[in-house]
């Protein structure tokens, strides 16, 4: 797998249609940045969190703290919403790599995950199943859990392709196909993810502004990865 080539192709597409990708990813980025700003302004400071954790360990915590529960609830909802939106945006990126979509109506395409009930339910179910399976493997050791996470990483895209082809498969079949597809490619996937660490560190110095370019770059690179790996597996 030519990792550099995949990323260069992603850059070329983004640089040729940058306004489209800004608007495509803007809803998810706004949600993520909005939560980050709200979290930084939350009166529940780190010292309060540390104290709560200490009390839990000592068995003296008084559960039901509204602030703790609200923070956890909001964080969970934000993660789910942004994850669903990004899944739909990943579909768009995959279709772009396959030359199946025009660079128009980016805001409408931002909510692709809502265009099909099977997409939406599939995203939730696949997320739950792969998370549970990964956690079960992680109980043994952290490394096996990480490896299995890589193995399951393409399952939702495989499921979506089956839905679009009019031959939907089960969630477990999609996971099985992903595991087989990623045989021999898990290290490449890991190295690809690792290659973006520097960009995300740099983003922290821009107060999230760099995400307008980095998020499309990341997603389009991994969409390219999926397209190439799925072609090889046929």
Tab-separated table of C-alpha atoms in Angstrom:
chain	number	residue	atom	x	y	z
A	1	UNK	CA	0.000	0.000	0.000
A	2	UNK	CA	1.461	3.346	-1.089
A	3	UNK	CA	0.635	5.456	1.979
A	4	UNK	CA	2.364	8.560	0.606
A	5	UNK	CA	0.496	8.199	-2.680
A	6	UNK	CA	-2.863	7.866	-0.910
A	7	UNK	CA	-2.245	11.043	1.078
A	8	UNK	CA	-0.946	12.988	-1.920
A	9	UNK	CA	-4.082	12.098	-3.861
A	10	UNK	CA	-6.214	13.244	-0.913
A	11	UNK	CA	-4.321	16.560	-0.782
A	12	UNK	CA	-4.766	17.078	-4.512
A	13	UNK	CA	-8.529	16.567	-4.304
A	14	UNK	CA	-8.901	18.822	-1.261
A	15	UNK	CA	-6.778	21.625	-2.702
A	16	UNK	CA	-8.826	21.507	-5.929
A	17	UNK	CA	-12.167	21.728	-4.093
A	18	UNK	CA	-11.299	23.287	-0.735
A	19	UNK	CA	-14.496	25.393	-0.306
A	20	UNK	CA	-16.594	22.243	-0.835
A	21	UNK	CA	-14.742	20.333	1.884
A	22	UNK	CA	-14.917	23.254	4.336
A	23	UNK	CA	-18.711	23.320	4.071
A	24	UNK	CA	-18.958	19.513	4.042
A	25	UNK	CA	-17.109	19.095	7.331
A	26	UNK	CA	-18.195	22.362	8.963
A	27	UNK	CA	-21.173	20.941	10.932
A	28	UNK	CA	-19.038	18.259	12.621
A	29	UNK	CA	-16.185	20.687	13.262
A	30	UNK	CA	-18.538	23.263	14.799
A	31	UNK	CA	-19.926	20.608	17.150
A	32	UNK	CA	-16.438	19.446	18.153
A	33	UNK	CA	-15.042	22.947	18.660
A	34	UNK	CA	-18.205	24.118	20.417
A	35	UNK	CA	-17.911	21.313	22.924
A	36	UNK	CA	-14.207	22.009	23.466
A	37	UNK	CA	-14.925	25.677	24.209
A	38	UNK	CA	-17.838	24.800	26.520
A	39	UNK	CA	-15.703	22.237	28.340
A	40	UNK	CA	-12.879	24.727	28.893
A	41	UNK	CA	-15.373	27.195	30.396
A	42	UNK	CA	-17.069	24.583	32.591
A	43	UNK	CA	-16.838	25.380	36.319
A	44	UNK	CA	-15.993	21.739	37.003
A	45	UNK	CA	-12.197	22.135	36.921
A	46	UNK	CA	-9.656	19.357	36.780
A	47	UNK	CA	-9.068	19.576	40.535
A	48	UNK	CA	-12.760	18.826	41.082
A	49	UNK	CA	-12.570	15.838	38.738
A	50	UNK	CA	-9.448	14.567	40.501
A	51	UNK	CA	-11.215	14.887	43.863
A	52	UNK	CA	-14.252	13.004	42.544
A	53	UNK	CA	-12.040	10.200	41.230
A	54	UNK	CA	-10.219	10.008	44.574
A	55	UNK	CA	-13.525	9.724	46.393
A	56	UNK	CA	-14.635	6.948	44.038
A	57	UNK	CA	-11.435	5.014	44.724
A	58	UNK	CA	-11.869	5.503	48.482
A	59	UNK	CA	-15.549	4.600	48.304
A	60	UNK	CA	-16.648	7.937	49.748
A	61	UNK	CA	-18.040	9.474	46.571
A	62	UNK	CA	-21.577	10.755	46.605
A	63	UNK	CA	-22.999	9.867	43.224
A	64	UNK	CA	-25.601	12.017	41.599
A	65	UNK	CA	-23.506	15.182	41.226
A	66	UNK	CA	-25.427	17.172	38.656
A	67	UNK	CA	-22.291	18.700	37.199
A	68	UNK	CA	-20.527	15.363	36.789
A	69	UNK	CA	-23.615	13.714	35.283
A	70	UNK	CA	-24.295	16.640	32.958
A	71	UNK	CA	-20.691	16.715	31.778
A	72	UNK	CA	-20.694	12.978	31.096
A	73	UNK	CA	-24.074	13.122	29.354
A	74	UNK	CA	-23.186	16.053	27.123
A	75	UNK	CA	-19.836	14.484	26.243
A	76	UNK	CA	-21.530	11.226	25.245
A	77	UNK	CA	-24.172	12.938	23.103
A	78	UNK	CA	-21.573	15.126	21.367
A	79	UNK	CA	-19.397	12.099	20.617
A	80	UNK	CA	-22.329	10.162	19.152
A	81	UNK	CA	-23.618	13.045	17.011
A	82	UNK	CA	-20.198	14.008	15.652
A	83	UNK	CA	-19.386	10.333	15.038
A	84	UNK	CA	-22.590	9.827	13.047
A	85	UNK	CA	-21.985	12.950	10.962
A	86	UNK	CA	-18.384	11.941	10.257
A	87	UNK	CA	-19.542	8.479	9.166
A	88	UNK	CA	-21.793	10.074	6.551
A	89	UNK	CA	-19.008	12.413	5.466
A	90	UNK	CA	-16.730	9.402	5.098
A	91	UNK	CA	-19.299	7.918	2.690
A	92	UNK	CA	-19.066	11.095	0.622
A	93	UNK	CA	-15.266	10.892	0.632
A	94	UNK	CA	-15.381	7.256	-0.525
A	95	UNK	CA	-17.755	8.213	-3.355
A	96	UNK	CA	-15.441	11.080	-4.313
A	97	UNK	CA	-12.493	8.701	-4.592
A	98	UNK	CA	-14.682	6.444	-6.768
A	99	UNK	CA	-15.749	9.433	-8.913
A	100	UNK	CA	-19.401	8.811	-8.030
A	101	UNK	CA	-20.313	12.203	-6.611
A	102	UNK	CA	-20.257	15.817	-7.772
A	103	UNK	CA	-18.735	18.631	-5.768
A	104	UNK	CA	-22.029	20.349	-5.051
A	105	UNK	CA	-24.542	20.752	-2.196
A	106	UNK	CA	-21.880	20.174	0.505
A	107	UNK	CA	-24.145	21.087	3.429
A	108	UNK	CA	-26.779	18.588	2.283
A	109	UNK	CA	-24.076	15.935	1.890
A	110	UNK	CA	-22.926	16.648	5.456
A	111	UNK	CA	-26.037	14.820	6.652
A	112	UNK	CA	-25.674	11.801	4.359
A	113	UNK	CA	-26.007	9.482	7.354
A	114	UNK	CA	-29.675	10.555	7.575
A	115	UNK	CA	-30.440	9.818	3.921
A	116	UNK	CA	-31.042	6.133	4.550
A	117	UNK	CA	-32.481	4.487	7.648
A	118	UNK	CA	-30.148	1.530	7.159
A	119	UNK	CA	-27.166	3.880	7.243
A	120	UNK	CA	-28.324	5.459	10.492
A	121	UNK	CA	-29.283	2.258	12.312
A	122	UNK	CA	-26.241	0.506	10.866
A	123	UNK	CA	-23.898	3.197	12.175
A	124	UNK	CA	-25.288	2.844	15.687
A	125	UNK	CA	-25.369	-0.957	15.695
A	126	UNK	CA	-21.939	-1.364	14.104
A	127	UNK	CA	-20.508	1.130	16.566
A	128	UNK	CA	-21.954	-0.782	19.522
A	129	UNK	CA	-20.908	-4.221	18.270
A	130	UNK	CA	-17.340	-3.276	17.278
A	131	UNK	CA	-16.851	-1.353	20.526
A	132	UNK	CA	-18.021	-4.311	22.611
A	133	UNK	CA	-15.847	-6.773	20.675
A	134	UNK	CA	-12.809	-4.496	20.937
A	135	UNK	CA	-13.350	-4.035	24.670
A	136	UNK	CA	-13.640	-7.799	25.181
A	137	UNK	CA	-10.321	-8.301	23.424
A	138	UNK	CA	-8.829	-5.440	25.467
A	139	UNK	CA	-9.739	-7.279	28.675
A	140	UNK	CA	-7.096	-9.827	27.710
A	141	UNK	CA	-4.444	-7.256	26.868
A	142	UNK	CA	-4.420	-3.734	25.433
A	143	UNK	CA	-2.469	-4.667	22.289
A	144	UNK	CA	-4.909	-7.382	21.090
A	145	UNK	CA	-7.747	-4.895	21.573
A	146	UNK	CA	-5.994	-2.290	19.431
A	147	UNK	CA	-5.232	-4.854	16.725
A	148	UNK	CA	-8.861	-5.984	16.651
A	149	UNK	CA	-9.950	-2.352	16.434
A	150	UNK	CA	-7.888	-2.052	13.249
A	151	UNK	CA	-9.333	-5.337	11.954
A	152	UNK	CA	-12.921	-4.082	12.418
A	153	UNK	CA	-12.233	-0.566	11.092
A	154	UNK	CA	-13.686	-1.140	7.610
A	155	UNK	CA	-16.834	-2.992	8.682
A	156	UNK	CA	-19.288	-0.096	8.416
A	157	UNK	CA	-18.054	0.899	4.954
A	158	UNK	CA	-18.421	-2.711	3.790
A	159	UNK	CA	-21.945	-2.770	5.235
A	160	UNK	CA	-22.802	0.495	3.486
A	161	UNK	CA	-21.519	-0.820	0.139
A	162	UNK	CA	-23.720	-3.883	0.529
A	163	UNK	CA	-26.753	-1.670	1.220
A	164	UNK	CA	-26.025	0.476	-1.844
A	165	UNK	CA	-25.645	-2.653	-3.959
A	166	UNK	CA	-29.121	-3.797	-2.881
A	167	UNK	CA	-27.675	-6.855	-1.132
A	168	UNK	CA	-27.419	-5.845	2.536
A	169	UNK	CA	-25.420	-8.177	4.735
A	170	UNK	CA	-25.607	-8.671	8.496
A	171	UNK	CA	-23.502	-6.612	10.872
A	172	UNK	CA	-21.463	-9.650	11.892
A	173	UNK	CA	-20.837	-10.557	8.246
A	174	UNK	CA	-19.554	-7.025	7.647
A	175	UNK	CA	-17.223	-7.375	10.625
A	176	UNK	CA	-15.997	-10.750	9.360
A	177	UNK	CA	-15.344	-9.313	5.893
A	178	UNK	CA	-13.502	-6.364	7.433
A	179	UNK	CA	-11.298	-8.706	9.440
A	180	UNK	CA	-10.422	-10.664	6.291
A	181	UNK	CA	-9.931	-7.501	4.250
A	182	UNK	CA	-7.509	-6.084	6.814
A	183	UNK	CA	-5.326	-9.193	6.885
A	184	UNK	CA	-1.875	-7.913	5.963
A	185	UNK	CA	-3.015	-4.273	6.112
A	186	UNK	CA	-3.373	-3.579	9.846
A	187	UNK	CA	0.186	-2.271	10.194
A	188	UNK	CA	-0.327	-0.051	7.153
A	189	UNK	CA	-3.495	1.311	8.756
A	190	UNK	CA	-1.631	1.952	12.008
A	191	UNK	CA	1.242	3.744	10.266
A	192	UNK	CA	-1.251	5.832	8.296
A	193	UNK	CA	-2.997	6.933	11.503
A	194	UNK	CA	0.354	7.575	13.164
A	195	UNK	CA	1.420	9.844	10.304
A	196	UNK	CA	-1.287	12.356	11.273
A	197	UNK	CA	-0.148	12.856	14.873
A	198	UNK	CA	2.091	15.777	13.951
A	199	UNK	CA	-0.792	17.503	12.191
A	200	UNK	CA	-3.078	17.157	15.222
A	201	UNK	CA	-0.346	18.490	17.502
A	202	UNK	CA	0.013	21.472	15.158
A	203	UNK	CA	-3.776	21.900	15.198
A	204	UNK	CA	-3.682	22.353	18.982
A	205	UNK	CA	-1.689	25.562	18.415
A	206	UNK	CA	-4.306	26.947	16.008
A	207	UNK	CA	-7.245	26.633	18.424
A	208	UNK	CA	-8.854	24.114	16.075
A	209	UNK	CA	-8.816	26.312	12.960
A	210	UNK	CA	-6.526	23.863	11.161
A	211	UNK	CA	-9.309	21.263	11.439
A	212	UNK	CA	-10.999	22.947	8.465
A	213	UNK	CA	-8.248	21.448	6.314
A	214	UNK	CA	-7.009	18.607	8.507
A	215	UNK	CA	-10.336	16.835	9.020
A	216	UNK	CA	-11.041	16.489	5.261
A	217	UNK	CA	-7.404	15.466	4.683
A	218	UNK	CA	-7.620	12.733	7.311
A	219	UNK	CA	-11.000	11.382	6.234
A	220	UNK	CA	-10.240	11.490	2.510
A	221	UNK	CA	-6.910	9.702	3.047
A	222	UNK	CA	-8.625	6.860	4.899
A	223	UNK	CA	-11.440	6.786	2.327
A	224	UNK	CA	-8.720	6.279	-0.271
A	225	UNK	CA	-7.260	3.531	1.915
A	226	UNK	CA	-10.610	1.726	2.050
A	227	UNK	CA	-11.191	1.988	-1.686
A	228	UNK	CA	-7.749	0.566	-2.496
A	229	UNK	CA	-7.953	-2.247	0.065
A	230	UNK	CA	-11.480	-3.223	-1.011
A	231	UNK	CA	-10.305	-3.382	-4.633
A	232	UNK	CA	-7.415	-5.646	-3.653
A	233	UNK	CA	-9.722	-7.994	-1.751
A	234	UNK	CA	-11.976	-8.667	-4.739
